[in-house]
Amino acid sequence: MNNRTAAYSFLLGTALLLFMATIVLSTSVLFLFGVSVTAASFWIGLVAALAAMGAMVSVFVSSRRRAWFFSLLAGLAIVSGISYFISANTFDLSFDGQTYHQEAIVKITNGWNPVHDQPILKPSGSKEVEEMDNREVLSAFHLWINHYAKGPWMLDAVMYKLTGQIEVSKIFNLLLIASSFFLTLAAIRTAFPEKKGAAIAFALLAAFNPAVITQSTSFYIDGQLGSLVLIICALGYLLYKRYHAWTLLALCAALMLLAQIKFTALGYAGLLGLAILVLFFFYDRRQHIKSMLVWLSISLVITVVVVGYNPYVTNTLAKGHPFYPLAGKGAVDIMTSNSPHGFKDNTNVENLAISLFSKSENIATPHSPTWKVPFTVTLKELAVFYSPDVRVAGFGPLFGGAVIVTCLILVALLLGTHRKKAAPFLWISLALFVTVLINPESWWARYVPQLWLIPLLIALAVWDVQKSFFRHAGKVLVVILLANMVLVNASHIIGQSGANALVKKQLKEIKASNKTLVVDFHHFNAVKVRLQEAGIPFVEQKLDKGEDVKGFMTTRAVYLLK
């Protein structure tokens, strides 16, 4: 890489990526050998990342290699320090994060081996999963913990084991955002060497995807999915521009991590890997297609059989389908009660269109979406982005307008004479759009965070086109996306900051009361961990509704001070 910014960004982003991939791989191998999660995986990942970084410096840097290495160390320290500070000083206040996500992390940290140990059983007396509804939290989490993909939980459990602070485990959301930013910056600087400022702006827009940032201080996993898809796109382009083993290794690591996020992510990883192969088949004169097939085939085996042994192999052996309990015999419907009214009768394309051009709302049945005039914003819309999983128009109130501008640019581009130069960006956009369409619930932004990238790719495709329409339309699109990103992310940060302050105040008041704390957690076991880490003793027992109970902020757990 001749561009210093591109080289530095590539090395830093890749080191962060390999650090996380090594933790997941080593933890998975230990599981297969009957060893429970251990903090040693963190140190294995750190040593591997630093060794890889040193080796990459010797390959990609021609002079002053020691200075480069220490400057990269400084970059890693700054990124890690900021990520640690944010994670350690924020609470995950989400519904899923405070229930089954943290419950899974705690169980794995406490020694449960999902490969060798017996599955977690349903507590006696709890209702069946099929009887769940939106009004009651039931002890159905054993299904999700036993059968869902466990990549993020492995990372979180290793960090929890190392630090003893569960909230610090959210650090990997932020490290993936940082990695995606640096690798995207490397790709754009490679594509447009003369546009340094624009490259930074584009990289920020891509990495600070609203669907990613709104989950960054929670244990939700869709934000990680969005970051990894961006990383794969960036690495695919860098590999296309210069084929190198280190770039290919990073790509395989990203695909492996992506496939461990959730079931749909395995499909995304397969499609994106295939799209990159097709890109090379047509545009690389087939020079590297054989070696890529070998690398990606080995990566696929490791991804499914080693790292993904639980859930993909265990689900198939025990339940007859790798995606149980969301598919196969006895599949559980988790979407009907979570979808707006009428969505179950529409096609996924219809629901996607409705969601994109409606008001931003966090609604489910029996409520229906509300159409809106594009490019308009209300305070009510912004307020809902306090939540990490806004359902309708979850990318932001201006994103529907950005989609309209994107379509206009795309039509003009396809009818014009600049298609060939824009081909790599158009091909990646098409691949991403296919990953969106295969998801039957693509209307929900958290399930398809990669949709945010398509308008950006179209803007990049015309960034260097001299024709007036493309130049101005591309800039307008970027401004719309930037305004949307700032509005959504600022609303989320303000809302979460206020809620976190209230939670900290509540804990402080309880601790200062010097009274006996009696708690009924109602399956929000994150509150139990929170109290333990705050040094607040408690007695756990069922509390009747008639008693003078109070609720813990953002949960259904209740307490009584005696």
XYZ file of C-alpha atoms in Angstrom:
562
model
C 0.000 0.000 0.000
C 1.592 3.253 -1.151
C -0.851 5.451 0.768
C 0.310 5.914 4.384
C -3.188 6.573 5.715
C -4.550 3.501 3.938
C -1.689 1.323 5.200
C -1.967 2.515 8.813
C -5.748 2.110 8.806
C -5.530 -1.363 7.280
C -2.963 -2.564 9.829
C -4.874 -1.135 12.803
C -8.276 -2.400 11.671
C -6.911 -5.845 10.849
C -5.136 -6.162 14.211
C -8.390 -5.418 16.047
C -10.249 -7.912 13.864
C -7.714 -10.730 14.340
C -7.671 -10.097 18.100
C -11.400 -10.820 18.324
C -11.326 -13.699 15.831
C -8.545 -15.431 17.781
C -10.477 -15.143 21.040
C -13.523 -16.793 19.457
C -11.485 -19.480 17.712
C -9.432 -20.389 20.801
C -12.530 -20.454 23.025
C -14.318 -22.700 20.516
C -11.402 -25.141 20.353
C -11.248 -25.269 24.151
C -14.986 -26.009 24.256
C -14.453 -28.947 21.907
C -11.770 -30.313 24.260
C -14.065 -29.939 27.264
C -12.458 -26.796 28.688
C -14.747 -24.043 29.942
C -14.226 -20.380 29.063
C -11.010 -18.917 30.399
C -9.315 -15.527 30.487
C -6.361 -17.179 28.740
C -8.244 -16.758 25.472
C -7.920 -12.989 25.865
C -4.145 -13.218 26.166
C -3.952 -15.675 23.268
C -5.908 -13.196 21.152
C -3.730 -10.279 22.233
C -0.447 -12.085 21.511
C -1.749 -13.301 18.143
C -2.923 -9.795 17.165
C 0.393 -8.155 18.127
C 2.395 -10.866 16.355
C 0.240 -10.467 13.247
C 0.613 -6.696 13.407
C 4.399 -7.003 13.575
C 4.427 -9.411 10.641
C 2.173 -7.132 8.582
C 4.392 -4.131 9.293
C 7.357 -6.071 7.880
C 5.330 -6.781 4.719
C 3.475 -3.515 4.093
C 5.961 -0.963 5.465
C 9.289 -0.398 3.742
C 11.042 1.922 6.228
C 10.963 3.020 9.887
C 9.159 -0.176 10.804
C 9.812 0.153 14.525
C 8.224 3.632 14.555
C 5.263 2.267 12.623
C 4.816 -0.596 15.075
C 4.830 1.679 18.107
C 2.501 4.166 16.453
C 0.115 1.278 15.796
C 0.441 0.229 19.438
C -0.487 3.770 20.426
C -3.497 3.631 18.113
C -4.617 0.331 19.634
C -4.185 1.741 23.139
C -6.275 4.833 22.343
C -9.063 2.855 20.681
C -9.105 0.242 23.466
C -8.966 2.850 26.221
C -11.894 4.844 24.830
C -13.907 1.669 24.234
C -13.190 0.406 27.754
C -14.167 3.708 29.347
C -17.496 3.896 27.479
C -18.371 0.267 28.161
C -17.434 0.335 31.839
C -19.450 3.491 32.504
C -22.711 2.574 30.778
C -25.386 0.037 31.601
C -27.109 -2.092 29.017
C -30.721 -0.995 29.522
C -32.251 -3.033 26.689
C -34.880 -5.744 27.123
C -33.008 -8.603 25.418
C -29.665 -7.478 26.782
C -30.866 -7.551 30.383
C -32.548 -10.936 29.979
C -31.235 -13.778 27.839
C -28.038 -12.151 26.529
C -26.574 -11.431 29.953
C -27.977 -14.674 31.338
C -26.094 -16.587 28.626
C -22.886 -14.642 29.295
C -23.098 -15.337 33.022
C -23.735 -19.057 32.514
C -20.818 -19.427 30.085
C -18.541 -17.394 32.377
C -19.519 -19.583 35.325
C -18.361 -22.712 33.511
C -21.203 -23.936 31.295
C -19.691 -25.565 28.210
C -22.281 -25.490 25.404
C -20.542 -28.333 23.546
C -20.057 -30.916 26.318
C -22.402 -29.950 29.154
C -26.087 -30.800 29.326
C -28.446 -28.226 27.775
C -29.912 -25.655 30.121
C -33.325 -26.829 31.229
C -36.559 -24.913 31.504
C -37.321 -24.006 35.134
C -40.121 -26.120 36.543
C -43.523 -24.476 36.490
C -42.784 -22.037 33.676
C -44.979 -21.879 30.599
C -44.043 -23.260 27.208
C -42.371 -20.921 24.744
C -45.395 -21.094 22.463
C -47.435 -19.376 25.184
C -45.211 -16.310 25.342
C -46.672 -12.922 24.593
C -45.622 -9.308 24.813
C -47.118 -8.755 28.234
C -45.184 -11.249 30.315
C -41.559 -12.257 30.640
C -41.346 -16.029 30.897
C -38.518 -18.449 31.578
C -38.115 -19.423 27.951
C -34.535 -18.249 27.684
C -33.188 -21.798 27.827
C -34.190 -22.221 24.159
C -32.246 -19.199 23.006
C -29.205 -19.911 25.169
C -29.004 -23.565 24.148
C -29.614 -23.161 20.435
C -28.583 -19.675 19.268
C -25.151 -18.803 17.791
C -22.630 -17.973 20.506
C -19.845 -15.913 18.957
C -20.597 -12.630 20.770
C -21.278 -14.487 24.030
C -17.841 -16.130 23.836
C -16.171 -12.735 23.494
C -18.254 -11.260 26.300
C -17.693 -14.210 28.632
C -13.917 -14.069 28.157
C -13.891 -10.349 28.998
C -16.214 -10.899 31.984
C -13.915 -13.660 33.204
C -10.933 -11.327 32.856
C -12.393 -8.189 34.467
C -15.230 -9.362 36.717
C -17.362 -6.533 35.289
C -20.062 -7.658 32.914
C -20.708 -4.241 31.383
C -17.090 -4.019 30.216
C -17.873 -6.944 27.897
C -19.746 -4.534 25.627
C -16.310 -3.313 24.539
C -16.362 -5.607 21.501
C -19.209 -3.627 19.931
C -16.988 -0.566 19.983
C -13.848 -2.396 18.864
C -15.726 -3.732 15.838
C -16.977 -0.231 15.026
C -13.377 1.003 15.204
C -12.123 -1.857 13.036
C -14.851 -1.213 10.468
C -13.994 2.495 10.383
C -10.282 1.924 9.827
C -10.704 -0.790 7.208
C -13.312 1.278 5.360
C -10.976 4.278 5.467
C -8.226 2.090 4.009
C -10.514 0.923 1.199
C -11.751 4.411 0.302
C -8.262 5.939 0.434
C -7.158 3.143 -1.901
C -10.053 3.871 -4.270
C -9.687 7.681 -4.090
C -6.087 8.518 -3.056
C -6.562 12.266 -3.510
C -9.699 12.635 -1.378
C -8.507 12.347 2.215
C -11.228 14.461 3.842
C -14.000 12.823 1.863
C -12.603 9.392 2.724
C -12.803 10.121 6.448
C -16.374 11.421 6.077
C -17.457 8.344 4.138
C -15.767 5.977 6.595
C -17.484 7.688 9.537
C -20.853 7.506 7.787
C -20.384 3.824 7.059
C -19.084 2.801 10.493
C -21.498 4.994 12.486
C -24.526 3.311 10.957
C -27.540 4.227 13.166
C -28.490 0.545 13.510
C -24.977 -0.091 14.832
C -24.507 2.925 17.119
C -27.892 2.497 18.813
C -26.768 -0.966 19.953
C -23.186 -0.079 20.814
C -23.714 0.116 24.595
C -25.978 -2.924 24.792
C -25.545 -6.673 24.441
C -27.651 -6.713 21.293
C -25.693 -8.390 18.498
C -27.127 -6.872 15.296
C -24.748 -3.934 15.512
C -21.821 -6.355 15.421
C -23.390 -7.911 12.338
C -23.528 -4.511 10.657
C -19.885 -3.762 11.495
C -18.701 -7.134 10.210
C -20.597 -6.803 6.923
C -18.913 -3.423 6.424
C -15.533 -4.964 7.250
C -16.100 -7.737 4.697
C -17.041 -5.215 1.997
C -13.916 -3.157 2.718
C -11.619 -6.188 2.770
C -13.207 -7.549 -0.400
C -12.409 -4.298 -2.200
C -8.864 -4.157 -0.819
C -8.310 -7.746 -1.922
C -9.631 -6.873 -5.364
C -7.198 -3.951 -5.638
C -4.214 -5.929 -4.330
C -4.378 -9.648 -3.718
C -2.449 -10.525 -0.558
C -2.516 -13.386 1.948
C -2.918 -11.066 4.955
C -5.969 -9.402 3.436
C -7.425 -12.800 2.594
C -6.770 -14.043 6.138
C -8.542 -10.984 7.546
C -11.466 -11.594 5.188
C -11.772 -15.218 6.342
C -11.633 -14.091 9.978
C -14.423 -11.562 9.376
C -16.596 -14.154 7.615
C -16.048 -16.562 10.505
C -17.046 -13.966 13.091
C -20.081 -12.919 11.063
C -21.389 -16.487 10.826
C -21.282 -16.788 14.640
C -23.488 -13.742 15.248
C -26.875 -15.303 14.458
C -28.541 -17.715 12.041
C -29.220 -15.195 9.267
C -25.603 -14.060 9.500
C -24.441 -17.487 8.294
C -26.456 -16.893 5.121
C -25.058 -13.371 4.824
C -21.515 -14.692 5.177
C -22.099 -17.318 2.488
C -23.603 -14.823 0.047
C -20.909 -12.206 0.597
C -18.160 -14.789 0.196
C -19.793 -15.969 -3.030
C -20.157 -12.376 -4.283
C -16.431 -11.742 -3.761
C -15.608 -14.959 -5.631
C -17.818 -13.884 -8.542
C -16.177 -10.433 -8.539
C -12.768 -12.067 -8.863
C -13.991 -14.509 -11.505
C -15.049 -11.687 -13.828
C -12.627 -8.873 -12.969
C -9.424 -10.587 -11.855
C -8.915 -12.622 -15.031
C -9.262 -15.729 -12.839
C -5.683 -15.358 -11.553
C -6.499 -15.950 -7.900
C -9.831 -17.764 -7.995
C -8.359 -21.185 -7.125
C -6.435 -19.987 -4.082
C -9.484 -18.030 -2.908
C -11.643 -21.140 -3.213
C -9.172 -23.075 -1.069
C -8.986 -20.352 1.589
C -12.738 -19.806 1.741
C -13.457 -23.558 1.782
C -11.123 -24.093 4.744
C -12.674 -21.060 6.435
C -16.164 -22.496 5.894
C -15.225 -25.813 7.512
C -13.674 -24.083 10.529
C -16.641 -21.703 10.769
C -19.321 -24.395 10.835
C -17.624 -27.501 12.253
C -15.218 -25.976 14.799
C -16.347 -22.503 15.852
C -19.990 -23.149 15.004
C -20.174 -26.723 16.308
C -22.692 -25.338 18.742
C -25.207 -24.393 17.399
C -25.027 -25.546 13.767
C -23.870 -29.146 14.276
C -25.529 -29.726 17.648
C -28.870 -28.310 16.460
C -28.788 -30.547 13.387
C -27.960 -33.661 15.411
C -30.418 -32.984 18.241
C -33.279 -31.176 16.483
C -32.885 -32.021 12.786
C -32.246 -28.433 11.660
C -29.205 -26.149 12.108
C -31.463 -23.120 12.688
C -33.686 -24.583 15.401
C -35.696 -23.157 17.220
C -36.494 -20.637 14.479
C -36.821 -23.325 11.774
C -37.490 -27.034 11.542
C -39.861 -29.196 13.550
C -41.253 -27.356 16.567
C -40.069 -23.962 15.306
C -41.064 -20.990 17.441
C -42.749 -17.921 15.952
C -41.087 -14.889 17.514
C -42.206 -12.385 14.885
C -46.019 -12.279 14.850
C -46.313 -10.440 18.149
C -43.325 -8.224 17.287
C -44.571 -7.108 13.862
C -46.857 -4.150 13.130
C -50.446 -4.944 12.223
C -50.851 -6.427 8.747
C -47.199 -7.220 8.145
C -47.707 -10.980 8.324
C -50.041 -10.758 5.304
C -47.575 -8.808 3.133
C -44.474 -9.830 1.220
C -41.123 -8.909 2.693
C -40.575 -6.347 -0.105
C -43.905 -4.665 0.696
C -43.052 -4.512 4.393
C -39.599 -3.125 3.649
C -41.103 -0.342 1.509
C -43.706 0.486 4.156
C -41.066 0.668 6.856
C -38.690 2.842 4.827
C -41.314 5.463 4.012
C -43.170 5.579 7.349
C -42.618 7.527 10.533
C -39.959 6.126 12.845
C -41.896 4.245 15.514
C -41.270 1.358 17.878
C -44.637 -0.330 17.409
C -46.000 -3.855 17.135
C -49.409 -5.382 16.542
C -52.171 -4.149 16.889
C -50.607 -0.821 15.806
C -49.939 0.021 12.155
C -47.191 2.175 10.604
C -47.934 5.756 9.590
C -46.889 7.010 6.158
C -44.927 10.273 6.130
C -43.703 12.901 3.694
C -40.041 12.158 2.845
C -37.364 14.477 4.281
C -39.565 15.523 7.226
C -38.621 14.993 10.875
C -40.499 15.309 14.162
C -39.250 15.279 17.749
C -41.503 12.296 18.429
C -39.662 10.319 15.764
C -36.274 11.192 17.218
C -37.360 10.284 20.750
C -37.912 6.620 19.834
C -34.212 6.203 19.042
C -33.511 5.986 22.746
C -34.232 2.297 22.034
C -31.638 -0.011 20.408
C -34.174 -1.767 18.168
C -36.618 0.704 16.625
C -38.949 -1.343 14.450
C -40.448 0.903 11.749
C -38.078 3.217 9.814
C -35.300 2.108 12.139
C -32.512 3.703 10.114
C -33.826 7.169 10.855
C -36.452 9.679 9.756
C -34.463 10.895 6.719
C -33.412 7.512 5.395
C -36.525 7.096 3.218
C -35.618 10.327 1.444
C -32.045 9.083 1.011
C -33.413 5.938 -0.637
C -35.324 8.074 -3.182
C -32.177 10.037 -4.083
C -30.219 6.778 -4.293
C -32.705 5.317 -6.769
C -32.503 8.440 -8.969
C -28.698 8.296 -9.053
C -28.730 4.548 -9.730
C -31.108 4.844 -12.685
C -29.027 7.664 -14.201
C -25.837 5.676 -13.626
C -27.168 2.525 -15.289
C -28.425 4.512 -18.296
C -25.196 6.502 -18.633
C -21.634 5.761 -19.676
C -19.990 5.419 -16.252
C -21.131 1.904 -15.419
C -17.767 0.232 -15.955
C -15.855 2.485 -13.552
C -18.592 2.094 -10.939
C -18.813 -1.700 -11.411
C -17.131 -2.790 -8.120
C -19.384 -0.498 -6.057
C -22.480 -1.591 -7.979
C -21.574 -5.241 -7.535
C -21.107 -4.895 -3.773
C -24.404 -2.951 -3.575
C -26.207 -5.728 -5.439
C -24.742 -8.377 -3.152
C -25.838 -6.404 -0.089
C -29.333 -5.915 -1.501
C -29.653 -9.671 -2.031
C -28.722 -10.268 1.622
C -31.493 -7.829 2.549
C -34.104 -9.498 0.343
C -33.450 -13.032 1.626
C -34.391 -11.938 5.137
C -38.192 -12.191 5.465
C -38.091 -9.544 8.210
C -36.013 -6.983 6.305
C -38.453 -4.227 7.374
C -36.789 -4.233 10.821
C -33.542 -2.265 10.562
C -31.707 -4.288 13.209
C -32.060 -7.443 11.078
C -30.550 -5.842 7.961
C -28.105 -3.151 9.167
C -26.196 -3.586 5.884
C -28.995 -1.756 4.040
C -27.506 1.501 5.340
C -24.394 0.901 3.224
C -26.106 0.769 -0.185
C -26.790 4.536 -0.549
C -23.207 5.195 0.566
C -21.835 2.829 -2.059
C -23.905 4.500 -4.771
C -22.619 7.897 -3.631
C -19.059 6.539 -3.785
C -19.696 5.145 -7.264
C -20.353 8.660 -8.616
C -17.951 10.589 -6.379
C -15.358 11.034 -9.118
C -17.768 11.414 -12.031
C -17.371 14.857 -13.564
C -20.913 15.135 -14.893
C -22.760 17.839 -12.973
C -25.827 15.789 -12.074
C -23.832 12.975 -10.488
C -21.485 15.289 -8.643
C -24.282 17.318 -7.067
C -26.658 14.423 -6.481
C -23.904 12.440 -4.744
C -23.151 15.354 -2.425
C -26.850 15.843 -1.623
C -27.141 12.148 -0.761
C -24.134 12.305 1.555
C -25.513 15.401 3.313
C -28.886 13.669 3.862
C -27.210 10.576 5.287
C -24.932 12.674 7.485
C -27.860 14.682 8.878
C -29.816 11.486 9.494
C -26.864 9.852 11.254
C -26.283 12.849 13.515
C -29.973 13.174 14.430
C -30.434 9.495 15.258
C -27.154 8.901 17.054
C -27.395 12.141 19.056
C -30.952 11.271 20.112
C -29.813 7.834 21.230
C -26.813 9.101 23.156
C -28.871 11.787 24.930
C -31.624 9.321 25.818
C -29.236 6.641 27.059
C -27.210 9.160 29.062
C -30.331 10.318 30.878
C -31.508 6.776 31.568
C -28.064 5.706 32.798
C -27.952 8.675 35.169
C -31.317 7.643 36.639
C -30.192 4.024 37.102
C -26.999 5.121 38.865
C -29.012 7.458 41.091
C -31.423 4.656 41.990
C -28.579 2.289 42.924
C -26.949 4.996 45.023
C -30.196 5.672 46.906
C -30.785 1.964 47.572
C -27.229 1.519 48.864
C -27.518 4.591 51.102
C -30.839 3.475 52.621
C -29.172 0.879 54.915
C -32.353 -1.193 54.661
C -32.816 -4.818 53.639
C -33.372 -5.025 49.893
C -35.904 -7.649 48.830
C -35.982 -8.275 45.066
C -38.174 -10.147 42.632
C -36.124 -10.190 39.425
C -38.838 -11.416 37.024
C -36.096 -13.021 34.906
C -34.139 -9.765 34.566
C -31.025 -11.360 36.032
C -28.895 -8.479 34.772
C -30.210 -6.564 37.794
C -28.813 -9.296 40.049
C -25.353 -8.877 38.530
C -25.672 -5.100 38.755
C -26.449 -5.257 42.468
C -23.623 -7.701 43.135
C -21.069 -5.541 41.341
C -22.338 -2.440 43.176
C -21.846 -4.203 46.525
C -25.546 -4.073 47.433
C -26.745 -7.144 49.393
C -30.247 -8.421 48.628
C -32.763 -11.107 49.430
C -34.473 -12.719 46.448
C -38.118 -13.662 46.852
C -41.469 -13.351 45.101
C -43.230 -10.075 45.763
C -46.991 -9.612 45.509
C -48.394 -6.804 43.414
C -50.283 -5.481 46.407
C -47.112 -4.759 48.343
C -45.478 -1.356 48.267
C -42.946 -2.378 45.636
C -40.907 -0.222 43.314
C -39.462 -1.060 39.933
C -35.852 -1.085 38.814
C -35.359 1.354 35.973
C -35.871 -0.069 32.436
C -36.697 -3.574 33.721
C -39.630 -5.543 35.114
C -37.711 -6.416 38.260
C -39.284 -5.016 41.433
C -37.971 -4.436 44.943
C -38.987 -3.596 48.469
C -36.899 -1.911 51.169
C -37.567 -3.191 54.677
